[in-house]
Amino acid sequence: MTSYKIRPYLSLIGFCILIFTILVNIAFRLAKDPGSKMLLSTFSAVFLVFTLLWGIMGGIELMTLIKKTNRMKADYKNEQISREEYRRGINSLIVCFLVNVSYLIIFSFQLWYVICNWDMLNV
């Protein structure tokens, strides 16, 4: 029997980086000292670029999920896995797809934000 346990680790890491980016941006808006504003602006730009580069990892994870789904369907058709294992695997993959696709949607909004506000960003 093969195991189809997979977790959307790359998307979860992307969500964490996105949350750090938002927190640094909020801290930048609340800062009063010019020195801390300059430092937070630099951190915000670095996190923003890193989050955008991490979107590539989200795409790679989506491709991996699609391959796992196709392989699981083929194994089920060839009767290499049981119906119960197939159901558990598909339910797990659906949750992974939801997390990954929601990350990619949020990534798309962030990419749109960067493109629209390129002049205001300190990249």
mmCIF file of N, CA and C in Angstrom:
data_model
loop_
_atom_site.group_PDB
_atom_site.id
_atom_site.type_symbol
_atom_site.label_atom_id
_atom_site.label_comp_id
_atom_site.label_asym_id
_atom_site.label_seq_id
_atom_site.Cartn_x
_atom_site.Cartn_y
_atom_site.Cartn_z
ATOM 1 N N MET A 1 0.839 -1.191 0.000
ATOM 2 C CA MET A 1 0.000 0.000 0.000
ATOM 3 C C MET A 1 0.883 1.255 0.000
ATOM 4 N N THR A 2 0.490 2.197 -0.792
ATOM 5 C CA THR A 2 1.234 3.445 -0.851
ATOM 6 C C THR A 2 0.562 4.476 0.037
ATOM 7 N N SER A 3 1.323 5.429 0.492
ATOM 8 C CA SER A 3 0.798 6.475 1.362
ATOM 9 C C SER A 3 0.676 7.773 0.563
ATOM 10 N N TYR A 4 -0.448 8.428 0.719
ATOM 11 C CA TYR A 4 -0.692 9.691 0.007
ATOM 12 C C TYR A 4 -0.814 10.852 0.982
ATOM 13 N N LYS A 5 -0.076 10.792 2.051
ATOM 14 C CA LYS A 5 -0.134 11.883 3.016
ATOM 15 C C LYS A 5 0.661 13.055 2.478
ATOM 16 N N ILE A 6 0.003 14.159 2.344
ATOM 17 C CA ILE A 6 0.659 15.372 1.851
ATOM 18 C C ILE A 6 0.056 16.553 2.594
ATOM 19 N N ARG A 7 0.875 17.511 2.892
ATOM 20 C CA ARG A 7 0.442 18.732 3.555
ATOM 21 C C ARG A 7 0.914 19.915 2.715
ATOM 22 N N PRO A 8 0.144 20.977 2.707
ATOM 23 C CA PRO A 8 0.531 22.156 1.904
ATOM 24 C C PRO A 8 1.514 23.052 2.657
ATOM 25 N N TYR A 9 2.691 22.510 2.965
ATOM 26 C CA TYR A 9 3.668 23.257 3.755
ATOM 27 C C TYR A 9 4.115 24.545 3.073
ATOM 28 N N LEU A 10 4.331 24.496 1.795
ATOM 29 C CA LEU A 10 4.824 25.688 1.093
ATOM 30 C C LEU A 10 3.795 26.819 1.116
ATOM 31 N N SER A 11 2.523 26.468 0.978
ATOM 32 C CA SER A 11 1.470 27.489 1.045
ATOM 33 C C SER A 11 1.351 28.048 2.453
ATOM 34 N N LEU A 12 1.495 27.202 3.458
ATOM 35 C CA LEU A 12 1.414 27.682 4.842
ATOM 36 C C LEU A 12 2.583 28.600 5.169
ATOM 37 N N ILE A 13 3.770 28.273 4.679
ATOM 38 C CA ILE A 13 4.911 29.165 4.862
ATOM 39 C C ILE A 13 4.661 30.486 4.132
ATOM 40 N N GLY A 14 4.063 30.413 2.944
ATOM 41 C CA GLY A 14 3.720 31.627 2.204
ATOM 42 C C GLY A 14 2.735 32.505 2.955
ATOM 43 N N PHE A 15 1.735 31.871 3.604
ATOM 44 C CA PHE A 15 0.792 32.635 4.425
ATOM 45 C C PHE A 15 1.514 33.323 5.581
ATOM 46 N N CYS A 16 2.465 32.635 6.219
ATOM 47 C CA CYS A 16 3.213 33.235 7.334
ATOM 48 C C CYS A 16 4.041 34.426 6.859
ATOM 49 N N ILE A 17 4.698 34.278 5.722
ATOM 50 C CA ILE A 17 5.482 35.393 5.182
ATOM 51 C C ILE A 17 4.567 36.564 4.838
ATOM 52 N N LEU A 18 3.400 36.265 4.301
ATOM 53 C CA LEU A 18 2.432 37.311 3.979
ATOM 54 C C LEU A 18 1.961 38.041 5.244
ATOM 55 N N ILE A 19 1.723 37.301 6.311
ATOM 56 C CA ILE A 19 1.310 37.924 7.571
ATOM 57 C C ILE A 19 2.420 38.806 8.115
ATOM 58 N N PHE A 20 3.685 38.340 8.045
ATOM 59 C CA PHE A 20 4.798 39.184 8.476
ATOM 60 C C PHE A 20 4.886 40.453 7.634
ATOM 61 N N THR A 21 4.644 40.340 6.350
ATOM 62 C CA THR A 21 4.668 41.512 5.468
ATOM 63 C C THR A 21 3.604 42.517 5.882
ATOM 64 N N ILE A 22 2.413 42.029 6.175
ATOM 65 C CA ILE A 22 1.321 42.919 6.589
ATOM 66 C C ILE A 22 1.641 43.570 7.931
ATOM 67 N N LEU A 23 2.199 42.798 8.873
ATOM 68 C CA LEU A 23 2.549 43.359 10.182
ATOM 69 C C LEU A 23 3.633 44.431 10.069
ATOM 70 N N VAL A 24 4.622 44.208 9.240
ATOM 71 C CA VAL A 24 5.675 45.210 9.045
ATOM 72 C C VAL A 24 5.090 46.454 8.384
ATOM 73 N N ASN A 25 4.168 46.278 7.448
ATOM 74 C CA ASN A 25 3.528 47.412 6.793
ATOM 75 C C ASN A 25 2.691 48.216 7.785
ATOM 76 N N ILE A 26 1.988 47.536 8.678
ATOM 77 C CA ILE A 26 1.208 48.232 9.718
ATOM 78 C C ILE A 26 2.138 48.978 10.662
ATOM 79 N N ALA A 27 3.240 48.339 11.052
ATOM 80 C CA ALA A 27 4.205 49.007 11.929
ATOM 81 C C ALA A 27 4.798 50.235 11.247
ATOM 82 N N PHE A 28 5.022 50.158 9.935
ATOM 83 C CA PHE A 28 5.528 51.302 9.192
ATOM 84 C C PHE A 28 4.536 52.460 9.239
ATOM 85 N N ARG A 29 3.266 52.149 9.083
ATOM 86 C CA ARG A 29 2.243 53.205 9.098
ATOM 87 C C ARG A 29 2.130 53.859 10.471
ATOM 88 N N LEU A 30 2.381 53.081 11.540
ATOM 89 C CA LEU A 30 2.237 53.602 12.896
ATOM 90 C C LEU A 30 3.505 54.269 13.433
ATOM 91 N N ALA A 31 4.637 54.070 12.793
ATOM 92 C CA ALA A 31 5.912 54.612 13.280
ATOM 93 C C ALA A 31 5.949 56.124 13.103
ATOM 94 N N LYS A 32 6.590 56.785 14.067
ATOM 95 C CA LYS A 32 6.702 58.243 14.028
ATOM 96 C C LYS A 32 8.141 58.692 13.739
ATOM 97 N N ASP A 33 9.123 57.918 14.180
ATOM 98 C CA ASP A 33 10.532 58.263 14.013
ATOM 99 C C ASP A 33 10.973 58.002 12.572
ATOM 100 N N PRO A 34 11.659 58.963 11.936
ATOM 101 C CA PRO A 34 12.092 58.756 10.542
ATOM 102 C C PRO A 34 13.079 57.592 10.379
ATOM 103 N N GLY A 35 13.926 57.366 11.377
ATOM 104 C CA GLY A 35 14.877 56.264 11.287
ATOM 105 C C GLY A 35 14.178 54.911 11.295
ATOM 106 N N SER A 36 13.208 54.760 12.181
ATOM 107 C CA SER A 36 12.478 53.496 12.225
ATOM 108 C C SER A 36 11.594 53.341 10.991
ATOM 109 N N LYS A 37 11.075 54.456 10.470
ATOM 110 C CA LYS A 37 10.290 54.375 9.227
ATOM 111 C C LYS A 37 11.155 53.885 8.070
ATOM 112 N N MET A 38 12.409 54.374 8.008
ATOM 113 C CA MET A 38 13.301 53.948 6.933
ATOM 114 C C MET A 38 13.643 52.461 7.074
ATOM 115 N N LEU A 39 13.896 52.022 8.300
ATOM 116 C CA LEU A 39 14.205 50.617 8.539
ATOM 117 C C LEU A 39 13.001 49.729 8.234
ATOM 118 N N LEU A 40 11.826 50.137 8.679
ATOM 119 C CA LEU A 40 10.617 49.352 8.411
ATOM 120 C C LEU A 40 10.253 49.368 6.931
ATOM 121 N N SER A 41 10.533 50.448 6.252
ATOM 122 C CA SER A 41 10.291 50.506 4.813
ATOM 123 C C SER A 41 11.178 49.505 4.074
ATOM 124 N N THR A 42 12.424 49.403 4.504
ATOM 125 C CA THR A 42 13.334 48.431 3.897
ATOM 126 C C THR A 42 12.867 47.006 4.166
ATOM 127 N N PHE A 43 12.493 46.721 5.421
ATOM 128 C CA PHE A 43 11.980 45.395 5.756
ATOM 129 C C PHE A 43 10.715 45.069 4.973
ATOM 130 N N SER A 44 9.856 46.061 4.829
ATOM 131 C CA SER A 44 8.608 45.850 4.076
ATOM 132 C C SER A 44 8.907 45.505 2.627
ATOM 133 N N ALA A 45 9.842 46.214 2.025
ATOM 134 C CA ALA A 45 10.196 45.929 0.625
ATOM 135 C C ALA A 45 10.818 44.545 0.487
ATOM 136 N N VAL A 46 11.679 44.179 1.431
ATOM 137 C CA VAL A 46 12.316 42.850 1.378
ATOM 138 C C VAL A 46 11.269 41.756 1.528
ATOM 139 N N PHE A 47 10.373 41.913 2.507
ATOM 140 C CA PHE A 47 9.313 40.913 2.696
ATOM 141 C C PHE A 47 8.392 40.842 1.484
ATOM 142 N N LEU A 48 8.111 41.982 0.887
ATOM 143 C CA LEU A 48 7.233 42.011 -0.283
ATOM 144 C C LEU A 48 7.865 41.259 -1.453
ATOM 145 N N VAL A 49 9.131 41.494 -1.692
ATOM 146 C CA VAL A 49 9.825 40.786 -2.772
ATOM 147 C C VAL A 49 9.927 39.296 -2.452
ATOM 148 N N PHE A 50 10.236 38.968 -1.202
ATOM 149 C CA PHE A 50 10.357 37.565 -0.816
ATOM 150 C C PHE A 50 9.021 36.840 -0.942
ATOM 151 N N THR A 51 7.937 37.519 -0.577
ATOM 152 C CA THR A 51 6.613 36.918 -0.716
ATOM 153 C C THR A 51 6.278 36.681 -2.183
ATOM 154 N N LEU A 52 6.632 37.633 -3.034
ATOM 155 C CA LEU A 52 6.361 37.464 -4.460
ATOM 156 C C LEU A 52 7.193 36.328 -5.056
ATOM 157 N N LEU A 53 8.430 36.192 -4.606
ATOM 158 C CA LEU A 53 9.256 35.085 -5.089
ATOM 159 C C LEU A 53 8.749 33.745 -4.552
ATOM 160 N N TRP A 54 8.167 33.772 -3.355
ATOM 161 C CA TRP A 54 7.639 32.536 -2.764
ATOM 162 C C TRP A 54 6.399 32.054 -3.520
ATOM 163 N N GLY A 55 5.777 32.916 -4.288
ATOM 164 C CA GLY A 55 4.635 32.512 -5.109
ATOM 165 C C GLY A 55 5.013 31.438 -6.116
ATOM 166 N N ILE A 56 6.274 31.426 -6.533
ATOM 167 C CA ILE A 56 6.750 30.364 -7.429
ATOM 168 C C ILE A 56 6.629 29.019 -6.722
ATOM 169 N N MET A 57 6.958 29.000 -5.426
ATOM 170 C CA MET A 57 6.844 27.757 -4.656
ATOM 171 C C MET A 57 5.390 27.315 -4.555
ATOM 172 N N GLY A 58 4.471 28.267 -4.463
ATOM 173 C CA GLY A 58 3.052 27.920 -4.456
ATOM 174 C C GLY A 58 2.624 27.278 -5.757
ATOM 175 N N GLY A 59 3.142 27.771 -6.860
ATOM 176 C CA GLY A 59 2.847 27.158 -8.156
ATOM 177 C C GLY A 59 3.418 25.757 -8.271
ATOM 178 N N ILE A 60 4.633 25.576 -7.767
ATOM 179 C CA ILE A 60 5.244 24.244 -7.780
ATOM 180 C C ILE A 60 4.429 23.282 -6.917
ATOM 181 N N GLU A 61 3.957 23.776 -5.779
ATOM 182 C CA GLU A 61 3.142 22.923 -4.911
ATOM 183 C C GLU A 61 1.825 22.544 -5.591
ATOM 184 N N LEU A 62 1.239 23.463 -6.326
ATOM 185 C CA LEU A 62 0.006 23.153 -7.054
ATOM 186 C C LEU A 62 0.263 22.059 -8.087
ATOM 187 N N MET A 63 1.360 22.146 -8.800
ATOM 188 C CA MET A 63 1.703 21.106 -9.773
ATOM 189 C C MET A 63 1.893 19.752 -9.085
ATOM 190 N N THR A 64 2.529 19.757 -7.913
ATOM 191 C CA THR A 64 2.731 18.518 -7.161
ATOM 192 C C THR A 64 1.398 17.925 -6.729
ATOM 193 N N LEU A 65 0.484 18.772 -6.283
ATOM 194 C CA LEU A 65 -0.836 18.289 -5.869
ATOM 195 C C LEU A 65 -1.594 17.676 -7.045
ATOM 196 N N ILE A 66 -1.497 18.293 -8.208
ATOM 197 C CA ILE A 66 -2.163 17.751 -9.393
ATOM 198 C C ILE A 66 -1.575 16.391 -9.759
ATOM 199 N N LYS A 67 -0.255 16.265 -9.692
ATOM 200 C CA LYS A 67 0.383 14.976 -9.995
ATOM 201 C C LYS A 67 -0.031 13.906 -8.993
ATOM 202 N N LYS A 68 -0.091 14.264 -7.706
ATOM 203 C CA LYS A 68 -0.509 13.294 -6.681
ATOM 204 C C LYS A 68 -1.942 12.842 -6.914
ATOM 205 N N THR A 69 -2.810 13.785 -7.291
ATOM 206 C CA THR A 69 -4.207 13.433 -7.550
ATOM 207 C C THR A 69 -4.306 12.477 -8.728
ATOM 208 N N ASN A 70 -3.600 12.771 -9.793
ATOM 209 C CA ASN A 70 -3.635 11.889 -10.969
ATOM 210 C C ASN A 70 -3.072 10.508 -10.652
ATOM 211 N N ARG A 71 -1.997 10.470 -9.875
ATOM 212 C CA ARG A 71 -1.413 9.183 -9.513
ATOM 213 C C ARG A 71 -2.357 8.371 -8.621
ATOM 214 N N MET A 72 -3.040 9.079 -7.703
ATOM 215 C CA MET A 72 -3.983 8.385 -6.825
ATOM 216 C C MET A 72 -5.159 7.825 -7.630
ATOM 217 N N LYS A 73 -5.662 8.594 -8.577
ATOM 218 C CA LYS A 73 -6.761 8.098 -9.411
ATOM 219 C C LYS A 73 -6.328 6.890 -10.230
ATOM 220 N N ALA A 74 -5.114 6.931 -10.760
ATOM 221 C CA ALA A 74 -4.605 5.795 -11.537
ATOM 222 C C ALA A 74 -4.435 4.557 -10.650
ATOM 223 N N ASP A 75 -3.924 4.749 -9.442
ATOM 224 C CA ASP A 75 -3.765 3.617 -8.530
ATOM 225 C C ASP A 75 -5.114 3.032 -8.123
ATOM 226 N N TYR A 76 -6.108 3.885 -7.963
ATOM 227 C CA TYR A 76 -7.441 3.397 -7.607
ATOM 228 C C TYR A 76 -8.062 2.614 -8.767
ATOM 229 N N LYS A 77 -7.873 3.112 -9.986
ATOM 230 C CA LYS A 77 -8.411 2.404 -11.152
ATOM 231 C C LYS A 77 -7.721 1.056 -11.351
ATOM 232 N N ASN A 78 -6.428 0.988 -11.031
ATOM 233 C CA ASN A 78 -5.679 -0.266 -11.161
ATOM 234 C C ASN A 78 -5.826 -1.163 -9.928
ATOM 235 N N GLU A 79 -6.658 -0.733 -8.988
ATOM 236 C CA GLU A 79 -6.956 -1.470 -7.757
ATOM 237 C C GLU A 79 -5.712 -1.710 -6.909
ATOM 238 N N GLN A 80 -4.808 -0.755 -6.887
ATOM 239 C CA GLN A 80 -3.637 -0.839 -6.023
ATOM 240 C C GLN A 80 -3.924 -0.284 -4.635
ATOM 241 N N ILE A 81 -4.959 0.548 -4.520
ATOM 242 C CA ILE A 81 -5.363 1.064 -3.212
ATOM 243 C C ILE A 81 -6.846 0.779 -3.022
ATOM 244 N N SER A 82 -7.231 0.717 -1.763
ATOM 245 C CA SER A 82 -8.630 0.414 -1.453
ATOM 246 C C SER A 82 -9.489 1.668 -1.598
ATOM 247 N N ARG A 83 -10.790 1.451 -1.582
ATOM 248 C CA ARG A 83 -11.731 2.560 -1.706
ATOM 249 C C ARG A 83 -11.634 3.502 -0.508
ATOM 250 N N GLU A 84 -11.451 2.929 0.676
ATOM 251 C CA GLU A 84 -11.355 3.743 1.886
ATOM 252 C C GLU A 84 -10.094 4.621 1.866
ATOM 253 N N GLU A 85 -8.976 4.057 1.455
ATOM 254 C CA GLU A 85 -7.747 4.841 1.362
ATOM 255 C C GLU A 85 -7.868 5.921 0.282
ATOM 256 N N TYR A 86 -8.561 5.600 -0.797
ATOM 257 C CA TYR A 86 -8.796 6.574 -1.852
ATOM 258 C C TYR A 86 -9.622 7.744 -1.333
ATOM 259 N N ARG A 87 -10.666 7.439 -0.579
ATOM 260 C CA ARG A 87 -11.512 8.522 -0.023
ATOM 261 C C ARG A 87 -10.726 9.408 0.933
ATOM 262 N N ARG A 88 -9.963 8.792 1.827
ATOM 263 C CA ARG A 88 -9.167 9.581 2.771
ATOM 264 C C ARG A 88 -8.133 10.442 2.031
ATOM 265 N N GLY A 89 -7.507 9.851 1.031
ATOM 266 C CA GLY A 89 -6.507 10.602 0.260
ATOM 267 C C GLY A 89 -7.107 11.753 -0.514
ATOM 268 N N ILE A 90 -8.260 11.522 -1.124
ATOM 269 C CA ILE A 90 -8.919 12.595 -1.890
ATOM 270 C C ILE A 90 -9.374 13.715 -0.959
ATOM 271 N N ASN A 91 -9.923 13.363 0.209
ATOM 272 C CA ASN A 91 -10.343 14.402 1.158
ATOM 273 C C ASN A 91 -9.148 15.227 1.625
ATOM 274 N N SER A 92 -8.017 14.566 1.867
ATOM 275 C CA SER A 92 -6.809 15.281 2.260
ATOM 276 C C SER A 92 -6.323 16.190 1.136
ATOM 277 N N LEU A 93 -6.369 15.689 -0.080
ATOM 278 C CA LEU A 93 -5.922 16.496 -1.217
ATOM 279 C C LEU A 93 -6.849 17.681 -1.476
ATOM 280 N N ILE A 94 -8.144 17.523 -1.218
ATOM 281 C CA ILE A 94 -9.075 18.642 -1.396
ATOM 282 C C ILE A 94 -8.726 19.774 -0.437
ATOM 283 N N VAL A 95 -8.420 19.425 0.818
ATOM 284 C CA VAL A 95 -8.032 20.448 1.792
ATOM 285 C C VAL A 95 -6.732 21.126 1.342
ATOM 286 N N CYS A 96 -5.788 20.333 0.849
ATOM 287 C CA CYS A 96 -4.524 20.898 0.365
ATOM 288 C C CYS A 96 -4.756 21.829 -0.822
ATOM 289 N N PHE A 97 -5.649 21.424 -1.735
ATOM 290 C CA PHE A 97 -5.976 22.279 -2.877
ATOM 291 C C PHE A 97 -6.603 23.591 -2.408
ATOM 292 N N LEU A 98 -7.510 23.525 -1.436
ATOM 293 C CA LEU A 98 -8.144 24.742 -0.943
ATOM 294 C C LEU A 98 -7.121 25.699 -0.345
ATOM 295 N N VAL A 99 -6.198 25.170 0.454
ATOM 296 C CA VAL A 99 -5.171 26.020 1.056
ATOM 297 C C VAL A 99 -4.273 26.609 -0.030
ATOM 298 N N ASN A 100 -3.856 25.780 -0.964
ATOM 299 C CA ASN A 100 -2.951 26.234 -2.009
ATOM 300 C C ASN A 100 -3.601 27.253 -2.925
ATOM 301 N N VAL A 101 -4.814 27.005 -3.349
ATOM 302 C CA VAL A 101 -5.492 27.936 -4.257
ATOM 303 C C VAL A 101 -5.797 29.252 -3.542
ATOM 304 N N SER A 102 -6.183 29.199 -2.264
ATOM 305 C CA SER A 102 -6.423 30.448 -1.542
ATOM 306 C C SER A 102 -5.129 31.244 -1.401
ATOM 307 N N TYR A 103 -4.006 30.553 -1.176
ATOM 308 C CA TYR A 103 -2.724 31.253 -1.132
ATOM 309 C C TYR A 103 -2.402 31.893 -2.481
ATOM 310 N N LEU A 104 -2.637 31.167 -3.552
ATOM 311 C CA LEU A 104 -2.330 31.713 -4.877
ATOM 312 C C LEU A 104 -3.245 32.884 -5.232
ATOM 313 N N ILE A 105 -4.478 32.870 -4.759
ATOM 314 C CA ILE A 105 -5.373 34.007 -4.989
ATOM 315 C C ILE A 105 -4.880 35.235 -4.231
ATOM 316 N N ILE A 106 -4.509 35.041 -2.972
ATOM 317 C CA ILE A 106 -3.978 36.161 -2.187
ATOM 318 C C ILE A 106 -2.666 36.655 -2.789
ATOM 319 N N PHE A 107 -1.847 35.728 -3.265
ATOM 320 C CA PHE A 107 -0.604 36.091 -3.952
ATOM 321 C C PHE A 107 -0.901 36.947 -5.183
ATOM 322 N N SER A 108 -1.945 36.596 -5.927
ATOM 323 C CA SER A 108 -2.319 37.375 -7.118
ATOM 324 C C SER A 108 -2.731 38.792 -6.739
ATOM 325 N N PHE A 109 -3.487 38.932 -5.651
ATOM 326 C CA PHE A 109 -3.860 40.269 -5.189
ATOM 327 C C PHE A 109 -2.632 41.068 -4.776
ATOM 328 N N GLN A 110 -1.684 40.421 -4.128
ATOM 329 C CA GLN A 110 -0.471 41.125 -3.726
ATOM 330 C C GLN A 110 0.354 41.529 -4.946
ATOM 331 N N LEU A 111 0.427 40.668 -5.921
ATOM 332 C CA LEU A 111 1.133 41.006 -7.159
ATOM 333 C C LEU A 111 0.470 42.195 -7.839
ATOM 334 N N TRP A 112 -0.859 42.215 -7.872
ATOM 335 C CA TRP A 112 -1.598 43.348 -8.430
ATOM 336 C C TRP A 112 -1.291 44.627 -7.648
ATOM 337 N N TYR A 113 -1.215 44.526 -6.309
ATOM 338 C CA TYR A 113 -0.896 45.683 -5.469
ATOM 339 C C TYR A 113 0.490 46.223 -5.803
ATOM 340 N N VAL A 114 1.454 45.326 -5.959
ATOM 341 C CA VAL A 114 2.819 45.752 -6.262
ATOM 342 C C VAL A 114 2.876 46.427 -7.631
ATOM 343 N N ILE A 115 2.191 45.878 -8.602
ATOM 344 C CA ILE A 115 2.202 46.463 -9.947
ATOM 345 C C ILE A 115 1.543 47.837 -9.946
ATOM 346 N N CYS A 116 0.421 47.968 -9.245
ATOM 347 C CA CYS A 116 -0.291 49.257 -9.226
ATOM 348 C C CYS A 116 0.437 50.331 -8.423
ATOM 349 N N ASN A 117 1.158 49.935 -7.373
ATOM 350 C CA ASN A 117 1.808 50.906 -6.486
ATOM 351 C C ASN A 117 3.331 50.852 -6.591
ATOM 352 N N TRP A 118 3.846 50.556 -7.747
ATOM 353 C CA TRP A 118 5.291 50.389 -7.905
ATOM 354 C C TRP A 118 6.049 51.668 -7.571
ATOM 355 N N ASP A 119 5.507 52.825 -7.910
ATOM 356 C CA ASP A 119 6.186 54.084 -7.659
ATOM 357 C C ASP A 119 6.314 54.404 -6.168
ATOM 358 N N MET A 120 5.357 53.942 -5.376
ATOM 359 C CA MET A 120 5.353 54.242 -3.944
ATOM 360 C C MET A 120 6.208 53.257 -3.146
ATOM 361 N N LEU A 121 6.549 52.107 -3.724
ATOM 362 C CA LEU A 121 7.297 51.086 -2.989
ATOM 363 C C LEU A 121 8.788 51.377 -3.018
ATOM 364 N N ASN A 122 9.466 50.976 -1.962
ATOM 365 C CA ASN A 122 10.919 51.162 -1.851
ATOM 366 C C ASN A 122 11.623 49.855 -2.182
ATOM 367 N N VAL A 123 11.543 49.409 -3.407
ATOM 368 C CA VAL A 123 12.159 48.129 -3.751
ATOM 369 C C VAL A 123 13.530 48.369 -4.345
#
